[in-house]
Short mmCIF file of C-alpha atoms in Angstrom, two decimals:
data_model
loop_
_atom_site.label_atom_id
_atom_site.label_comp_id
_atom_site.label_asym_id
_atom_site.label_seq_id
_atom_site.Cartn_x
_atom_site.Cartn_y
_atom_site.Cartn_z
CA MET M 1 -132.75 57.36 14.71
CA SER M 2 -132.55 55.14 11.68
CA THR M 3 -128.92 55.54 10.81
CA LEU M 4 -127.22 54.09 7.78
CA SER M 5 -124.15 53.52 9.93
CA THR M 6 -123.53 49.92 10.87
CA LEU M 7 -120.37 50.70 12.81
CA LYS M 8 -119.92 49.02 16.14
CA GLN M 9 -119.83 51.63 18.90
CA PRO M 10 -118.05 51.36 22.26
CA ALA M 11 -120.24 49.68 24.88
CA SER M 12 -118.94 51.20 28.12
CA LEU M 13 -117.61 54.52 29.39
CA PRO M 14 -113.98 53.26 29.60
CA ALA M 15 -114.31 52.00 26.02
CA HIS M 16 -115.68 55.38 24.88
CA LEU M 17 -112.76 57.15 26.57
CA THR M 18 -110.03 54.90 25.16
CA GLN M 19 -111.31 53.99 21.71
CA THR M 20 -112.77 57.13 20.14
CA SER M 21 -111.07 60.37 19.11
CA VAL M 22 -113.27 62.54 21.31
CA GLY M 23 -113.02 60.12 24.25
CA LYS M 24 -109.23 60.08 24.01
CA LYS M 25 -109.17 63.89 24.02
CA ILE M 26 -111.27 63.94 27.18
CA LEU M 27 -109.05 61.35 28.86
CA THR M 28 -105.90 63.24 27.84
CA ALA M 29 -107.37 66.38 29.42
CA VAL M 30 -108.35 64.62 32.66
CA THR M 31 -104.97 62.90 33.09
CA GLY M 32 -103.27 66.16 32.12
CA PHE M 33 -105.25 67.91 34.84
CA ILE M 34 -104.08 65.33 37.41
CA ALA M 35 -100.49 65.78 36.22
CA PHE M 36 -100.89 69.56 36.46
CA GLY M 37 -102.15 69.17 40.03
CA PHE M 38 -99.02 67.18 40.90
CA VAL M 39 -96.73 69.70 39.19
CA PHE M 40 -98.29 72.52 41.19
CA GLY M 41 -98.16 70.62 44.49
CA HIS M 42 -94.58 69.54 43.89
CA MET M 43 -93.57 73.16 43.31
CA VAL M 44 -95.14 74.25 46.61
CA GLY M 45 -93.29 71.39 48.34
CA ASN M 46 -89.98 72.31 46.71
CA LEU M 47 -90.19 75.95 47.71
CA GLN M 48 -89.83 74.89 51.35
CA VAL M 49 -86.13 74.37 50.57
CA LEU M 50 -85.88 78.16 50.66
CA ILE M 51 -87.31 78.32 54.20
CA GLY M 52 -84.59 76.11 55.60
CA GLN M 53 -83.20 72.69 56.35
CA ASP M 54 -85.52 71.93 59.27
CA GLN M 55 -88.69 72.88 57.39
CA TYR M 56 -87.76 70.90 54.28
CA ASN M 57 -86.63 67.78 56.12
CA THR M 58 -89.82 67.85 58.24
CA TYR M 59 -91.87 68.07 55.05
CA ALA M 60 -89.94 65.16 53.52
CA GLU M 61 -90.39 63.09 56.66
CA THR M 62 -94.13 63.81 56.68
CA LEU M 63 -94.43 62.58 53.09
CA GLN M 64 -92.42 59.44 53.87
CA GLY M 65 -94.55 58.94 56.99
CA LEU M 66 -97.63 58.45 54.82
CA GLY M 67 -96.49 54.86 54.35
CA ALA M 68 -98.96 52.82 52.32
CA LEU M 69 -100.93 55.93 51.35
CA LEU M 70 -97.79 57.33 49.71
CA TRP M 71 -97.65 54.28 47.45
CA VAL M 72 -101.34 54.63 46.61
CA ILE M 73 -100.71 58.26 45.60
CA ARG M 74 -97.60 57.27 43.63
CA GLY M 75 -99.51 54.50 41.85
CA PHE M 76 -102.35 56.87 40.99
CA LEU M 77 -99.96 59.49 39.61
CA LEU M 78 -98.00 56.90 37.66
CA LEU M 79 -101.23 55.61 36.11
CA ALA M 80 -102.36 59.14 35.18
CA PHE M 81 -98.95 60.04 33.70
CA GLY M 82 -98.79 56.69 31.90
CA ILE M 83 -102.21 57.13 30.28
CA HIS M 84 -101.39 60.75 29.34
CA ILE M 85 -98.11 59.73 27.67
CA TRP M 86 -99.57 56.65 26.00
CA LEU M 87 -102.50 58.62 24.55
CA GLY M 88 -100.17 61.43 23.47
CA ILE M 89 -97.99 59.05 21.46
CA GLN M 90 -100.96 57.15 20.05
CA LEU M 91 -102.77 60.33 18.96
CA LYS M 92 -99.59 61.69 17.35
CA LEU M 93 -99.09 58.51 15.31
CA GLU M 94 -102.74 58.61 14.19
CA ASN M 95 -102.40 62.27 13.28
CA TRP M 96 -99.33 61.63 11.15
CA ALA M 97 -101.15 58.80 9.39
CA ALA M 98 -104.12 61.08 8.68
CA ARG M 99 -102.04 63.17 6.26
CA PRO M 100 -99.82 60.78 4.31
CA VAL M 101 -98.88 63.36 1.65
CA ALA M 102 -97.56 66.65 3.03
CA TYR M 103 -98.18 70.08 1.50
CA LYS M 104 -95.32 71.42 -0.61
CA ASN M 105 -96.06 74.90 0.64
CA GLU M 106 -97.30 74.60 4.19
CA THR M 107 -98.25 77.61 6.30
CA THR M 108 -99.48 78.04 9.87
CA GLN M 109 -102.46 80.31 10.48
CA GLN M 110 -102.66 80.69 14.25
CA ALA M 111 -101.42 77.49 15.94
CA SER M 112 -98.83 78.41 18.58
CA LEU M 113 -95.37 76.85 18.50
CA ALA M 114 -96.12 75.34 21.92
CA SER M 115 -99.20 73.56 20.52
CA ARG M 116 -97.20 72.18 17.60
CA THR M 117 -94.39 70.80 19.74
CA MET M 118 -96.43 69.12 22.50
CA ILE M 119 -95.16 65.62 21.72
CA TRP M 120 -91.51 66.74 21.78
CA THR M 121 -91.69 68.91 24.89
CA GLY M 122 -93.65 66.09 26.51
CA LEU M 123 -91.14 63.38 25.65
CA ILE M 124 -88.15 65.48 26.76
CA VAL M 125 -89.91 66.13 30.08
CA VAL M 126 -90.52 62.37 30.47
CA SER M 127 -86.82 61.65 29.97
CA PHE M 128 -86.01 64.36 32.52
CA VAL M 129 -88.48 62.92 35.05
CA ILE M 130 -86.84 59.50 34.73
CA TYR M 131 -83.41 61.04 35.43
CA HIS M 132 -84.87 63.20 38.22
CA LEU M 133 -86.30 60.10 39.97
CA LEU M 134 -83.01 58.22 39.60
CA HIS M 135 -81.18 61.27 40.97
CA PHE M 136 -83.25 62.28 44.00
CA THR M 137 -85.80 59.51 44.71
CA VAL M 138 -84.15 56.17 43.91
CA ARG M 139 -80.65 57.76 44.11
CA THR M 140 -79.16 55.36 41.59
CA THR M 141 -76.93 58.09 40.19
CA ASN M 142 -75.83 59.32 43.62
CA PRO M 143 -76.20 56.54 46.24
CA GLU M 144 -74.18 58.61 48.74
CA TYR M 145 -77.24 60.90 49.22
CA ALA M 146 -78.81 58.13 51.34
CA ASP M 147 -76.12 58.62 54.00
CA LEU M 148 -76.95 62.29 54.55
CA THR M 149 -78.62 62.90 57.91
CA ASP M 150 -79.42 66.08 59.79
CA SER M 151 -78.84 66.82 63.50
CA LEU M 152 -82.13 65.09 64.38
CA GLY M 153 -81.03 61.94 62.57
CA ARG M 154 -83.55 62.41 59.75
CA VAL M 155 -82.72 61.87 56.08
CA ASP M 156 -81.24 65.21 55.03
CA VAL M 157 -83.03 65.90 51.75
CA HIS M 158 -82.22 69.60 52.11
CA SER M 159 -78.49 68.93 51.79
CA MET M 160 -79.21 66.46 49.02
CA VAL M 161 -80.95 69.19 47.00
CA VAL M 162 -78.15 71.69 47.69
CA LEU M 163 -75.47 69.18 46.65
CA GLY M 164 -77.47 68.14 43.59
CA PHE M 165 -77.98 71.65 42.27
CA SER M 166 -74.39 72.67 43.03
CA SER M 167 -73.56 71.09 39.70
CA TYR M 168 -74.04 73.66 36.93
CA LEU M 169 -74.76 70.89 34.45
CA ILE M 170 -77.56 69.39 36.56
CA SER M 171 -79.03 72.81 37.29
CA ALA M 172 -78.94 73.76 33.62
CA PHE M 173 -80.64 70.51 32.57
CA TYR M 174 -83.22 71.05 35.30
CA LEU M 175 -83.97 74.61 34.20
CA LEU M 176 -84.24 73.54 30.57
CA SER M 177 -86.61 70.69 31.41
CA VAL M 178 -88.78 72.77 33.70
CA GLY M 179 -88.86 75.47 31.01
CA LEU M 180 -90.07 72.94 28.44
CA LEU M 181 -92.64 71.59 30.91
CA CYS M 182 -94.02 75.08 31.42
CA TYR M 183 -94.02 75.69 27.67
CA HIS M 184 -95.99 72.43 27.32
CA LEU M 185 -98.46 73.74 29.90
CA SER M 186 -98.80 77.13 28.18
CA HIS M 187 -100.83 75.22 25.58
CA GLY M 188 -101.92 72.30 27.73
CA VAL M 189 -103.79 74.22 30.41
CA ALA M 190 -105.99 76.10 27.91
CA SER M 191 -106.33 73.01 25.73
CA MET M 192 -107.56 71.00 28.70
CA PHE M 193 -110.62 73.24 29.12
CA GLN M 194 -111.47 73.05 25.41
CA SER M 195 -111.17 69.24 25.38
CA LEU M 196 -113.52 69.01 28.35
CA GLY M 197 -115.96 71.26 26.50
CA LEU M 198 -115.46 74.17 28.89
CA ASN M 199 -114.80 76.90 26.34
CA SER M 200 -116.58 79.69 24.48
CA PRO M 201 -115.39 82.58 22.28
CA LYS M 202 -115.63 84.84 25.34
CA TRP M 203 -113.46 82.54 27.47
CA GLN M 204 -110.91 81.49 24.85
CA LYS M 205 -108.62 84.52 25.28
CA ARG M 206 -108.94 84.36 29.06
CA LEU M 207 -107.98 80.68 29.06
CA ASP M 208 -104.92 81.42 26.93
CA VAL M 209 -103.86 84.11 29.41
CA LEU M 210 -104.58 81.78 32.34
CA ALA M 211 -102.43 79.05 30.76
CA TRP M 212 -99.50 81.42 30.27
CA LEU M 213 -99.86 82.79 33.80
CA ALA M 214 -99.84 79.24 35.19
CA ALA M 215 -96.76 78.43 33.10
CA ILE M 216 -94.88 81.54 34.26
CA VAL M 217 -95.75 81.03 37.94
CA LEU M 218 -94.68 77.38 37.77
CA PHE M 219 -91.43 78.22 36.01
CA ALA M 220 -90.59 80.91 38.57
CA GLY M 221 -91.41 78.52 41.42
CA TYR M 222 -89.35 75.66 40.04
CA ALA M 223 -86.41 77.78 38.89
CA ALA M 224 -86.16 79.47 42.30
CA VAL M 225 -84.57 76.39 43.94
CA PRO M 226 -81.56 75.75 41.65
CA VAL M 227 -81.04 79.50 41.16
CA ALA M 228 -81.00 80.04 44.94
CA VAL M 229 -78.47 77.21 45.33
CA MET M 230 -76.23 78.54 42.56
CA LEU M 231 -76.36 82.06 44.01
CA LYS M 232 -75.50 80.48 47.40
CA LEU M 233 -78.67 81.90 48.94
CA VAL M 234 -79.33 78.35 50.09
CA SER M 235 -76.35 76.35 51.29
CA LEU M 236 -75.33 73.40 53.44
CA PRO M 237 -75.79 73.84 57.23
CA GLY M 238 -72.04 74.11 57.76
CA GLY M 239 -71.93 76.75 55.06
CA GLY M 240 -69.46 74.86 52.90
CA ILE M 241 -70.08 73.17 49.57
CA MET C 1 -101.77 91.08 -14.36
CA ASN C 2 -99.40 88.18 -14.99
CA LEU C 3 -98.81 85.33 -12.56
CA ILE C 4 -96.71 82.21 -12.18
CA LEU C 5 -98.74 79.20 -11.03
CA LYS C 6 -97.27 76.13 -9.36
CA VAL C 7 -100.12 73.66 -9.74
CA TRP C 8 -100.43 70.12 -8.40
CA ARG C 9 -100.99 67.75 -11.33
CA GLN C 10 -101.90 64.14 -10.72
CA LYS C 11 -103.26 61.87 -13.45
CA ASP C 12 -105.35 59.68 -11.17
CA ALA C 13 -105.55 58.34 -7.61
CA ARG C 14 -102.57 56.05 -8.18
CA ASP C 15 -100.28 58.59 -9.83
CA LYS C 16 -97.61 60.08 -7.56
CA GLY C 17 -98.29 63.62 -8.73
CA ARG C 18 -96.04 66.68 -8.99
CA LEU C 19 -96.09 70.47 -9.08
CA GLU C 20 -96.11 71.90 -12.62
CA THR C 21 -95.40 75.53 -13.46
CA TYR C 22 -97.75 77.54 -15.68
CA GLU C 23 -97.96 81.18 -16.65
CA ALA C 24 -101.26 83.01 -16.28
CA ARG C 25 -101.14 86.01 -18.59
CA ASN C 26 -103.42 89.06 -18.93
CA ILE C 27 -105.52 88.24 -15.87
CA SER C 28 -108.05 90.86 -14.84
CA GLU C 29 -107.94 91.74 -11.15
CA HIS C 30 -111.76 91.59 -11.12
CA MET C 31 -111.73 87.88 -11.92
CA SER C 32 -112.35 85.29 -9.26
CA PHE C 33 -109.62 82.72 -8.63
CA LEU C 34 -111.64 80.07 -10.48
CA GLU C 35 -112.16 82.39 -13.46
CA MET C 36 -108.41 82.87 -13.55
CA LEU C 37 -108.02 79.07 -13.72
CA ASP C 38 -110.67 78.97 -16.47
CA VAL C 39 -108.52 81.36 -18.51
CA VAL C 40 -105.41 79.25 -17.92
CA ASN C 41 -107.35 76.12 -18.92
CA GLU C 42 -108.54 77.75 -22.16
CA GLN C 43 -104.92 78.43 -22.93
CA LEU C 44 -103.88 74.85 -22.02
CA VAL C 45 -106.62 73.33 -24.17
CA GLY C 46 -105.40 75.52 -27.06
CA GLU C 47 -101.92 74.12 -26.56
CA GLY C 48 -103.25 70.56 -26.46
CA VAL C 49 -102.44 70.13 -22.77
CA ASP C 50 -104.89 68.38 -20.39
CA PRO C 51 -106.65 71.22 -18.50
CA ILE C 52 -106.25 71.57 -14.73
CA HIS C 53 -109.09 69.73 -12.99
CA PHE C 54 -110.69 71.43 -9.99
CA ASP C 55 -114.02 71.26 -8.15
CA HIS C 56 -116.56 74.06 -8.50
CA ASP C 57 -120.31 74.48 -8.63
CA CYS C 58 -122.32 77.50 -7.46
CA ARG C 59 -119.45 80.01 -7.58
CA GLU C 60 -121.45 82.06 -5.09
CA GLY C 61 -119.71 80.90 -1.92
CA ILE C 62 -122.61 78.84 -0.62
CA CYS C 63 -122.34 75.29 -1.95
CA GLY C 64 -119.03 74.15 -0.46
CA THR C 65 -117.81 72.49 -3.65
CA CYS C 66 -114.76 74.60 -4.45
CA SER C 67 -111.61 73.77 -2.58
CA LEU C 68 -107.87 74.35 -3.31
CA VAL C 69 -105.04 75.15 -0.94
CA ILE C 70 -103.74 78.47 -2.23
CA ASN C 71 -100.28 79.53 -1.01
CA GLY C 72 -100.61 77.11 1.90
CA SER C 73 -104.07 78.20 3.02
CA PRO C 74 -107.36 76.46 2.15
CA HIS C 75 -109.47 78.88 0.05
CA GLY C 76 -106.51 81.31 0.09
CA HIS C 77 -105.45 83.83 2.72
CA GLN C 78 -108.53 86.08 2.45
CA LYS C 79 -110.60 85.72 5.62
CA ALA C 80 -114.12 84.24 5.49
CA THR C 81 -113.92 83.69 1.72
CA THR C 82 -114.34 80.63 -0.46
CA THR C 83 -112.01 80.11 -3.42
CA CYS C 84 -114.80 81.02 -5.87
CA GLN C 85 -115.29 84.37 -4.09
CA LEU C 86 -111.57 85.10 -3.87
CA HIS C 87 -110.66 87.83 -6.32
CA MET C 88 -107.39 88.30 -8.14
CA ARG C 89 -107.00 91.84 -6.77
CA HIS C 90 -105.73 90.23 -3.57
CA PHE C 91 -102.64 89.01 -5.47
CA LYS C 92 -99.70 91.01 -6.75
CA ASP C 93 -98.68 91.24 -10.39
CA GLY C 94 -95.86 88.78 -11.06
CA GLU C 95 -96.62 86.77 -7.91
CA THR C 96 -95.96 83.02 -7.74
CA ILE C 97 -99.02 81.16 -6.47
CA TYR C 98 -98.94 77.58 -5.15
CA ILE C 99 -102.14 75.62 -5.80
CA GLU C 100 -102.47 72.24 -4.09
CA PRO C 101 -105.39 69.90 -3.35
CA PHE C 102 -106.87 69.46 0.15
CA ARG C 103 -104.55 66.94 1.79
CA ALA C 104 -105.93 64.18 4.03
CA LYS C 105 -105.98 60.40 4.01
CA ALA C 106 -109.78 60.66 4.24
CA PHE C 107 -109.85 62.97 1.17
CA PRO C 108 -107.98 60.99 -1.51
CA VAL C 109 -107.01 62.87 -4.68
CA ILE C 110 -109.07 61.78 -7.69
CA LYS C 111 -107.30 63.95 -10.26
CA ASP C 112 -105.17 67.10 -10.04
CA LEU C 113 -106.92 69.33 -7.49
CA VAL C 114 -110.11 67.28 -7.19
CA VAL C 115 -110.43 65.25 -3.98
CA ASP C 116 -113.06 62.76 -2.86
CA ARG C 117 -114.94 64.31 0.06
CA SER C 118 -117.62 61.62 0.33
CA ALA C 119 -116.33 60.84 3.85
CA PHE C 120 -118.30 63.94 4.91
CA ASP C 121 -121.44 62.56 3.27
CA ARG C 122 -121.06 59.29 5.17
CA ILE C 123 -120.69 61.21 8.47
CA MET C 124 -123.91 63.08 7.65
CA GLN C 125 -125.67 59.84 6.78
CA ALA C 126 -124.63 58.41 10.13
CA GLY C 127 -126.47 61.05 12.17
CA GLY C 128 -126.54 64.50 10.58
CA PHE C 129 -130.33 64.71 10.42
CA VAL C 130 -133.50 64.77 12.48
CA SER C 131 -135.75 61.73 12.03
CA VAL C 132 -139.16 62.95 10.90
CA ASN C 133 -142.34 60.96 10.97
CA THR C 134 -144.81 62.16 8.39
CA GLY C 135 -147.86 63.97 9.70
CA GLY C 136 -149.31 67.44 10.01
CA VAL C 137 -146.93 70.37 10.04
CA PRO C 138 -146.98 71.99 13.50
CA ASP C 139 -147.51 75.73 13.89
CA ALA C 140 -144.28 77.70 13.65
CA ASN C 141 -144.75 79.08 17.17
CA ALA C 142 -145.76 75.78 18.75
CA ILE C 143 -142.22 75.10 20.01
CA PRO C 144 -140.69 78.23 21.56
CA ILE C 145 -136.90 78.42 21.10
CA PRO C 146 -134.81 81.01 22.98
CA LYS C 147 -133.13 83.50 20.66
CA GLU C 148 -129.67 82.62 21.96
CA ASP C 149 -130.17 78.92 21.15
CA ALA C 150 -131.54 79.73 17.71
CA ASP C 151 -128.53 81.99 17.05
CA LYS C 152 -126.04 79.30 18.10
CA ALA C 153 -127.77 76.69 15.96
CA MET C 154 -127.78 79.07 12.98
CA ASP C 155 -124.10 79.92 13.43
CA ALA C 156 -123.22 76.22 13.38
CA ALA C 157 -125.56 75.57 10.46
CA ALA C 158 -123.59 78.09 8.37
CA CYS C 159 -121.11 75.26 7.70
CA ILE C 160 -121.13 74.44 3.98
CA GLY C 161 -119.14 71.22 4.43
CA CYS C 162 -116.29 72.27 2.14
CA GLY C 163 -113.60 70.50 4.17
CA ALA C 164 -111.23 73.47 4.53
CA CYS C 165 -111.04 72.68 8.27
CA VAL C 166 -109.61 69.24 7.47
CA ALA C 167 -107.22 70.69 4.91
CA ALA C 168 -105.91 73.32 7.34
CA CYS C 169 -105.66 71.09 10.40
CA LYS C 170 -102.13 69.80 10.88
CA ASN C 171 -103.72 66.52 12.00
CA ALA C 172 -106.28 66.45 9.14
CA SER C 173 -109.00 66.33 11.79
CA ALA C 174 -112.66 66.77 10.85
CA MET C 175 -113.81 67.95 14.27
CA LEU C 176 -114.83 71.47 13.24
CA PHE C 177 -117.15 70.01 10.59
CA VAL C 178 -118.58 67.31 12.85
CA GLY C 179 -118.75 69.77 15.76
CA ALA C 180 -120.80 72.16 13.62
CA LYS C 181 -123.19 69.43 12.54
CA VAL C 182 -123.62 68.04 16.06
CA SER C 183 -124.09 71.57 17.49
CA GLN C 184 -126.65 72.81 15.02
CA PHE C 185 -129.04 70.08 16.17
CA ALA C 186 -128.03 69.94 19.84
CA HIS C 187 -129.18 73.54 20.41
CA LEU C 188 -132.71 72.91 19.11
CA PRO C 189 -135.55 70.98 20.73
CA GLN C 190 -136.12 68.95 17.56
CA GLY C 191 -132.49 67.85 17.55
CA LYS C 192 -132.24 67.19 21.27
CA VAL C 193 -134.45 64.08 21.00
CA GLU C 194 -131.72 62.08 19.27
CA ARG C 195 -128.66 63.95 20.58
CA GLU C 196 -126.93 60.97 22.22
CA LYS C 197 -127.37 58.66 19.24
CA ARG C 198 -126.25 61.41 16.89
CA ALA C 199 -123.06 62.25 18.78
CA ARG C 200 -122.08 58.59 18.99
CA ALA C 201 -122.90 57.75 15.37
CA MET C 202 -121.21 60.80 13.84
CA VAL C 203 -118.04 60.50 15.94
CA SER C 204 -117.76 56.76 15.20
CA GLN C 205 -118.13 57.41 11.48
CA MET C 206 -115.60 60.26 11.60
CA ASP C 207 -113.06 58.01 13.33
CA SER C 208 -113.57 55.18 10.87
CA GLU C 209 -112.93 57.48 7.91
CA GLY C 210 -109.31 58.02 8.98
CA PHE C 211 -109.41 61.69 9.98
CA GLY C 212 -106.87 62.79 12.58
CA ASN C 213 -107.52 63.91 16.15
CA CYS C 214 -108.08 67.44 17.41
CA THR C 215 -105.16 68.84 19.40
CA ASN C 216 -106.62 72.34 19.65
CA TYR C 217 -104.41 74.13 17.10
CA TYR C 218 -107.47 76.13 15.95
CA GLU C 219 -106.13 76.27 12.38
CA CYS C 220 -109.62 75.20 11.23
CA GLU C 221 -111.28 78.25 12.77
CA ALA C 222 -108.78 80.56 11.06
CA VAL C 223 -109.53 79.27 7.55
CA CYS C 224 -113.25 78.45 7.77
CA PRO C 225 -114.97 80.46 5.02
CA LYS C 226 -118.12 80.55 7.14
CA GLU C 227 -116.25 81.52 10.34
CA ILE C 228 -117.41 78.53 12.38
CA LYS C 229 -115.86 78.86 15.84
CA VAL C 230 -114.07 76.10 17.76
CA GLU C 231 -116.75 76.42 20.43
CA VAL C 232 -118.67 73.90 18.29
CA ILE C 233 -115.89 71.39 19.02
CA ALA C 234 -116.21 72.11 22.75
CA LYS C 235 -119.96 71.57 22.36
CA MET C 236 -119.38 68.28 20.53
CA ASN C 237 -117.03 67.14 23.31
CA ARG C 238 -119.75 67.86 25.88
CA GLU C 239 -122.36 66.12 23.71
CA TYR C 240 -120.12 63.11 23.30
CA PHE C 241 -119.41 62.83 27.02
CA ARG C 242 -123.13 63.05 27.66
CA ALA C 243 -123.73 60.29 25.11
CA ALA C 244 -120.94 58.13 26.56
CA THR C 245 -122.48 58.34 30.03
CA THR C 246 -126.07 57.79 28.88
CA LYS C 247 -127.60 54.40 28.24
CA ILE C 248 -129.17 54.37 24.80
#
């Protein structure tokens, strides 16, 4: 092809994925898919709180027992989340720059509110995740959680969750954040397929429905834990809070 | 019918520009939107005012020259219609109509409502063609093409390159246009020969022109006067991934 273009093109697959608009879309979709996988798995893990203290503490101990593998998984997830967030911010800045003068009379034809607020829902969820890690994983906000043990001498994450969600403020912030995450996914899940080229007019509606179903299921799964604690359906082993 | 027009006036590329208000009086509902502007311009010339500059050519809805963002929608709110084919009967008597130029960094305003869309030409020059070596013309039936492929290529080829997709996109992305051009060739055996080079060259050129990125709003699909579907963007994404993983 004798092209008149003298532009330098990316020379490797990583360069294609990080330097071009289409490549960045594909990478955003792939890292989004990994993040979605984690969000789903984490929900399934969380729901074990409802089964009982023994089940949940056993699950937590199993995860901790992974040792080095746990850190490999954490590193992989952190990398995927990091790339997803970095690309999201970068793309947003480029998109703002692409229309320096705004319309005086702007209208929206069919873009959903979720699709137009991805950067904001995303950034709020990031700030929540940072708090969530400081709260339950690193326990900077509540160092006393580390002293909780169950009758078998294991770290009592079940009681930690119950104590954590006994605060209406924390539960409310959690529900809001999870709600925004699911709203983010109501666009993200369908968008992911389009960005990877897996879409057609026939599938577009179905993907939209699938994305909303995924969002609703995830919200129900995540909301179940704090709601159960607040309704006292799940409580400390001694029964007192 | 009588109308109030809020029209973007801008002396040249460097002028800041502003909305000016004009009255369009005694407009026939059978007129096209451009004919309505012609009437207003006649009136302005009579008053010694610089007429409103706008792009137009065939006025048959096939050349892609007319533009305008009418009441916030490129080519107006009528579905699958170019501005030149938009008739005044779709407006109400006494209505206020906002008329703005296509807005994008890659489409700078030249004057009033006229924007420079040569970025699209440069994308086409980068790879929007099939290289042909001169020689005998092959028989029409020498290369069988499945009907479905031919249909998809034709649907994509309906793009007239007007740029409404860029104007409607909240990111000023050109991916519907480039997707259509990449797709129309990628479905045909003649185009498949250079598919990897084409996808790379056209995407690189698009990026260098300063268009935004696609975040799957699908605003482009809603305003496209030729009803190009976002499946062409999905196709382009597949073509690009193929090109990125193929050694050229």
